[in-house]
Amino acid sequence: QTAAPLERSSDRRVCLWQVSRLLQKAEAERTQEDRALLQEHQDTVQELSRRQSRRSLLKRKQEEVFDDAENLKAKVRQMAEALQQAKHVVIYTGAGISTAASIPDYRGPNGVWTQLQKGRSVSASDLSRAEPTLTHMCIWMLHKVKMVQHVVSQNCDGLHLRSGLPRHALSELHGNMFIEVCDSCSPAREFIRLFDVTERTALHRHGTGRLCPHCRAELRDTIVHFGERGTLEQPLNWKGAAEAAEQADLILCLGSSLKVLKKYSCLWCMNRPANKRPKLYIVNLQWTPKDTLATLKIHGKCDAVMGLLMEELGLGTPVYNRSQDPIFSLAKPLSPQEQKSHTREEITPPAALEDASPDTQAQSEATAVQGGWFGRGYAKARRKRKTV
């Protein structure tokens, strides 16, 4: 019973191969027999044409486009004027704002998914070594001067928190790699650490192996993997994100492909008439599914754009200062019994950093790690299919 469908499938593949080979020939080189075959299989010719169009469109969407210097400056000036006139600004951030901290994005030319699609392996280093970028610090400054009211981030790297952005003004929709929680306590208890708590966690497996000092239940990470639905109140702060979006009259998207964020309808006010929605400004090198709805699309690297923006606004460019990093005051130390519960490098306080020898720092920088929210996030995609 299965022989006939298999035979038809095999014939179809042969036909596609033959027609594809003929289409690659210059028209002048095609024989009478070639032209007759193409005429006979017009449906296959059309299908191959549609496939080629889809491939070309996908390739164009993946290309990085850069505005020239003059155009970039003019666009940033336009965005600065809009920010000054807006009453309630919300910023949505993606992996593109952290690439300057040596954290790879996902869909850029050297992004995680892009490399995996090309069959290349991706190595992960300890992301806790990263520090807030110029963009993170500019966002902190814009909030400090009350030009930005809320930040919604897809990133798990904790760099917004470390920039000094207040917790109430931040929604980390996909979690924070420095935070573990006890959801057995009511309300849930939060424990901020100086290391990546996700070493042993993965999709649908969130236990960190450490215990709550109050109820002795196992702590869990806060990461929301692809295919999961986040339920924690903090650090996700969905309530804050939805309320901010509802009040927004301007949304600025920085370094995000928006392919995930577009699915969160509460962030876009799409239930309103078009003229009642927030003005949308996008800074990204590649195409996004919201480009046609944007008031302005800026093709530039986030740090370059934000640096120009601060100049236009006359605010100066803030610099990250480790001695003012709030994570050191927020972090809860491990109990003596849990000191060896992880192998991840801890963020070094400024005083301890000065005491570290150059050899120790060099050795630390050379160490690569596996697993954790970043490593586990793409490890599944690297597995080879079993051969039948």
PDB file of N, CA and C in Angstrom, residues 91-94 96-100 131-142 151 155 159-160 163 252-255 283 301-307 310 317-318:
ATOM      1  N   ILE A  91      10.770  51.645  25.785  1.00  0.00           N
ATOM      2  CA  ILE A  91      11.825  51.077  24.927  1.00  0.00           C
ATOM      3  C   ILE A  91      11.745  49.561  24.979  1.00  0.00           C
ATOM      4  N   TYR A  92      11.757  48.923  23.798  1.00  0.00           N
ATOM      5  CA  TYR A  92      11.824  47.465  23.698  1.00  0.00           C
ATOM      6  C   TYR A  92      13.232  47.108  23.221  1.00  0.00           C
ATOM      7  N   THR A  93      13.916  46.236  23.941  1.00  0.00           N
ATOM      8  CA  THR A  93      15.298  45.899  23.561  1.00  0.00           C
ATOM      9  C   THR A  93      15.468  44.412  23.263  1.00  0.00           C
ATOM     10  N   GLY A  94      16.390  44.128  22.332  1.00  0.00           N
ATOM     11  CA  GLY A  94      16.713  42.757  21.961  1.00  0.00           C
ATOM     12  C   GLY A  94      18.208  42.519  22.032  1.00  0.00           C
ATOM     13  N   GLY A  96      20.535  42.715  20.012  1.00  0.00           N
ATOM     14  CA  GLY A  96      21.412  43.636  19.292  1.00  0.00           C
ATOM     15  C   GLY A  96      22.032  44.717  20.159  1.00  0.00           C
ATOM     16  N   ILE A  97      21.459  44.987  21.347  1.00  0.00           N
ATOM     17  CA  ILE A  97      22.059  46.024  22.194  1.00  0.00           C
ATOM     18  C   ILE A  97      23.200  45.460  23.031  1.00  0.00           C
ATOM     19  N   SER A  98      23.353  44.134  23.037  1.00  0.00           N
ATOM     20  CA  SER A  98      24.404  43.510  23.853  1.00  0.00           C
ATOM     21  C   SER A  98      25.563  42.965  23.033  1.00  0.00           C
ATOM     22  N   THR A  99      25.498  43.085  21.709  1.00  0.00           N
ATOM     23  CA  THR A  99      26.591  42.550  20.884  1.00  0.00           C
ATOM     24  C   THR A  99      27.901  43.283  21.149  1.00  0.00           C
ATOM     25  N   ALA A 100      27.812  44.565  21.522  1.00  0.00           N
ATOM     26  CA  ALA A 100      29.033  45.315  21.845  1.00  0.00           C
ATOM     27  C   ALA A 100      29.685  44.806  23.127  1.00  0.00           C
ATOM     28  N   GLU A 131      29.700  43.447  30.410  1.00  0.00           N
ATOM     29  CA  GLU A 131      29.317  44.633  31.164  1.00  0.00           C
ATOM     30  C   GLU A 131      28.335  45.450  30.341  1.00  0.00           C
ATOM     31  N   PRO A 132      27.517  46.283  31.003  1.00  0.00           N
ATOM     32  CA  PRO A 132      26.554  47.116  30.262  1.00  0.00           C
ATOM     33  C   PRO A 132      27.236  47.928  29.163  1.00  0.00           C
ATOM     34  N   THR A 133      26.608  47.983  28.005  1.00  0.00           N
ATOM     35  CA  THR A 133      27.159  48.699  26.854  1.00  0.00           C
ATOM     36  C   THR A 133      26.773  50.174  26.911  1.00  0.00           C
ATOM     37  N   LEU A 134      27.278  50.925  25.950  1.00  0.00           N
ATOM     38  CA  LEU A 134      26.911  52.334  25.845  1.00  0.00           C
ATOM     39  C   LEU A 134      25.396  52.476  25.729  1.00  0.00           C
ATOM     40  N   THR A 135      24.760  51.582  24.958  1.00  0.00           N
ATOM     41  CA  THR A 135      23.296  51.648  24.798  1.00  0.00           C
ATOM     42  C   THR A 135      22.590  51.428  26.123  1.00  0.00           C
ATOM     43  N   HIS A 136      23.025  50.446  26.899  1.00  0.00           N
ATOM     44  CA  HIS A 136      22.423  50.214  28.215  1.00  0.00           C
ATOM     45  C   HIS A 136      22.514  51.476  29.078  1.00  0.00           C
ATOM     46  N   MET A 137      23.680  52.110  29.055  1.00  0.00           N
ATOM     47  CA  MET A 137      23.895  53.285  29.899  1.00  0.00           C
ATOM     48  C   MET A 137      23.099  54.490  29.400  1.00  0.00           C
ATOM     49  N   CYS A 138      22.939  54.609  28.084  1.00  0.00           N
ATOM     50  CA  CYS A 138      22.120  55.695  27.533  1.00  0.00           C
ATOM     51  C   CYS A 138      20.655  55.520  27.926  1.00  0.00           C
ATOM     52  N   ILE A 139      20.183  54.291  27.904  1.00  0.00           N
ATOM     53  CA  ILE A 139      18.804  54.017  28.320  1.00  0.00           C
ATOM     54  C   ILE A 139      18.619  54.381  29.793  1.00  0.00           C
ATOM     55  N   TRP A 140      19.620  54.001  30.618  1.00  0.00           N
ATOM     56  CA  TRP A 140      19.579  54.370  32.036  1.00  0.00           C
ATOM     57  C   TRP A 140      19.486  55.885  32.198  1.00  0.00           C
ATOM     58  N   MET A 141      20.290  56.627  31.427  1.00  0.00           N
ATOM     59  CA  MET A 141      20.285  58.089  31.514  1.00  0.00           C
ATOM     60  C   MET A 141      18.943  58.676  31.066  1.00  0.00           C
ATOM     61  N   LEU A 142      18.386  58.138  29.978  1.00  0.00           N
ATOM     62  CA  LEU A 142      17.099  58.636  29.484  1.00  0.00           C
ATOM     63  C   LEU A 142      15.992  58.418  30.514  1.00  0.00           C
ATOM     64  N   VAL A 151      11.222  50.106  30.309  1.00  0.00           N
ATOM     65  CA  VAL A 151      12.032  49.314  29.376  1.00  0.00           C
ATOM     66  C   VAL A 151      11.544  47.872  29.408  1.00  0.00           C
ATOM     67  N   ASN A 155      16.150  40.222  26.695  1.00  0.00           N
ATOM     68  CA  ASN A 155      17.473  39.698  27.041  1.00  0.00           C
ATOM     69  C   ASN A 155      17.508  39.112  28.446  1.00  0.00           C
ATOM     70  N   LEU A 159      21.976  42.898  32.005  1.00  0.00           N
ATOM     71  CA  LEU A 159      22.759  44.129  31.847  1.00  0.00           C
ATOM     72  C   LEU A 159      21.937  45.391  32.099  1.00  0.00           C
ATOM     73  N   HIS A 160      20.629  45.331  31.881  1.00  0.00           N
ATOM     74  CA  HIS A 160      19.795  46.495  32.220  1.00  0.00           C
ATOM     75  C   HIS A 160      19.802  46.721  33.731  1.00  0.00           C
ATOM     76  N   SER A 163      23.045  48.185  34.793  1.00  0.00           N
ATOM     77  CA  SER A 163      23.268  49.576  34.375  1.00  0.00           C
ATOM     78  C   SER A 163      22.739  50.565  35.411  1.00  0.00           C
ATOM     79  N   LEU A 252      10.153  52.821  21.198  1.00  0.00           N
ATOM     80  CA  LEU A 252      11.458  52.748  20.529  1.00  0.00           C
ATOM     81  C   LEU A 252      11.987  51.329  20.644  1.00  0.00           C
ATOM     82  N   CYS A 253      12.192  50.677  19.498  1.00  0.00           N
ATOM     83  CA  CYS A 253      12.706  49.296  19.476  1.00  0.00           C
ATOM     84  C   CYS A 253      14.191  49.333  19.120  1.00  0.00           C
ATOM     85  N   LEU A 254      15.006  48.742  19.979  1.00  0.00           N
ATOM     86  CA  LEU A 254      16.456  48.765  19.787  1.00  0.00           C
ATOM     87  C   LEU A 254      17.018  47.350  19.679  1.00  0.00           C
ATOM     88  N   GLY A 255      17.644  47.040  18.549  1.00  0.00           N
ATOM     89  CA  GLY A 255      18.396  45.792  18.412  1.00  0.00           C
ATOM     90  C   GLY A 255      17.574  44.529  18.508  1.00  0.00           C
ATOM     91  N   VAL A 283      15.312  50.769  15.551  1.00  0.00           N
ATOM     92  CA  VAL A 283      16.750  50.813  15.247  1.00  0.00           C
ATOM     93  C   VAL A 283      17.215  49.368  15.114  1.00  0.00           C
ATOM     94  N   LYS A 301      24.063  50.602  14.016  1.00  0.00           N
ATOM     95  CA  LYS A 301      24.361  49.871  15.241  1.00  0.00           C
ATOM     96  C   LYS A 301      23.848  50.672  16.429  1.00  0.00           C
ATOM     97  N   CYS A 302      23.334  49.957  17.415  1.00  0.00           N
ATOM     98  CA  CYS A 302      22.671  50.620  18.546  1.00  0.00           C
ATOM     99  C   CYS A 302      23.578  51.612  19.259  1.00  0.00           C
ATOM    100  N   ASP A 303      24.830  51.230  19.531  1.00  0.00           N
ATOM    101  CA  ASP A 303      25.739  52.132  20.235  1.00  0.00           C
ATOM    102  C   ASP A 303      25.972  53.414  19.440  1.00  0.00           C
ATOM    103  N   ALA A 304      26.131  53.296  18.120  1.00  0.00           N
ATOM    104  CA  ALA A 304      26.364  54.474  17.278  1.00  0.00           C
ATOM    105  C   ALA A 304      25.143  55.390  17.292  1.00  0.00           C
ATOM    106  N   VAL A 305      23.965  54.799  17.174  1.00  0.00           N
ATOM    107  CA  VAL A 305      22.724  55.582  17.149  1.00  0.00           C
ATOM    108  C   VAL A 305      22.485  56.262  18.495  1.00  0.00           C
ATOM    109  N   MET A 306      22.662  55.514  19.583  1.00  0.00           N
ATOM    110  CA  MET A 306      22.405  56.081  20.906  1.00  0.00           C
ATOM    111  C   MET A 306      23.429  57.156  21.271  1.00  0.00           C
ATOM    112  N   GLY A 307      24.666  56.997  20.809  1.00  0.00           N
ATOM    113  CA  GLY A 307      25.684  58.029  21.031  1.00  0.00           C
ATOM    114  C   GLY A 307      25.292  59.337  20.362  1.00  0.00           C
ATOM    115  N   MET A 310      22.283  60.983  22.221  1.00  0.00           N
ATOM    116  CA  MET A 310      22.642  61.716  23.435  1.00  0.00           C
ATOM    117  C   MET A 310      23.237  63.088  23.084  1.00  0.00           C
ATOM    118  N   THR A 317      27.425  61.385  27.150  1.00  0.00           N
ATOM    119  CA  THR A 317      27.399  59.919  27.053  1.00  0.00           C
ATOM    120  C   THR A 317      27.822  59.296  28.379  1.00  0.00           C
ATOM    121  N   PRO A 318      26.901  58.621  29.076  1.00  0.00           N
ATOM    122  CA  PRO A 318      27.255  57.994  30.356  1.00  0.00           C
ATOM    123  C   PRO A 318      28.157  56.781  30.156  1.00  0.00           C
TER     124      PRO A 318
END
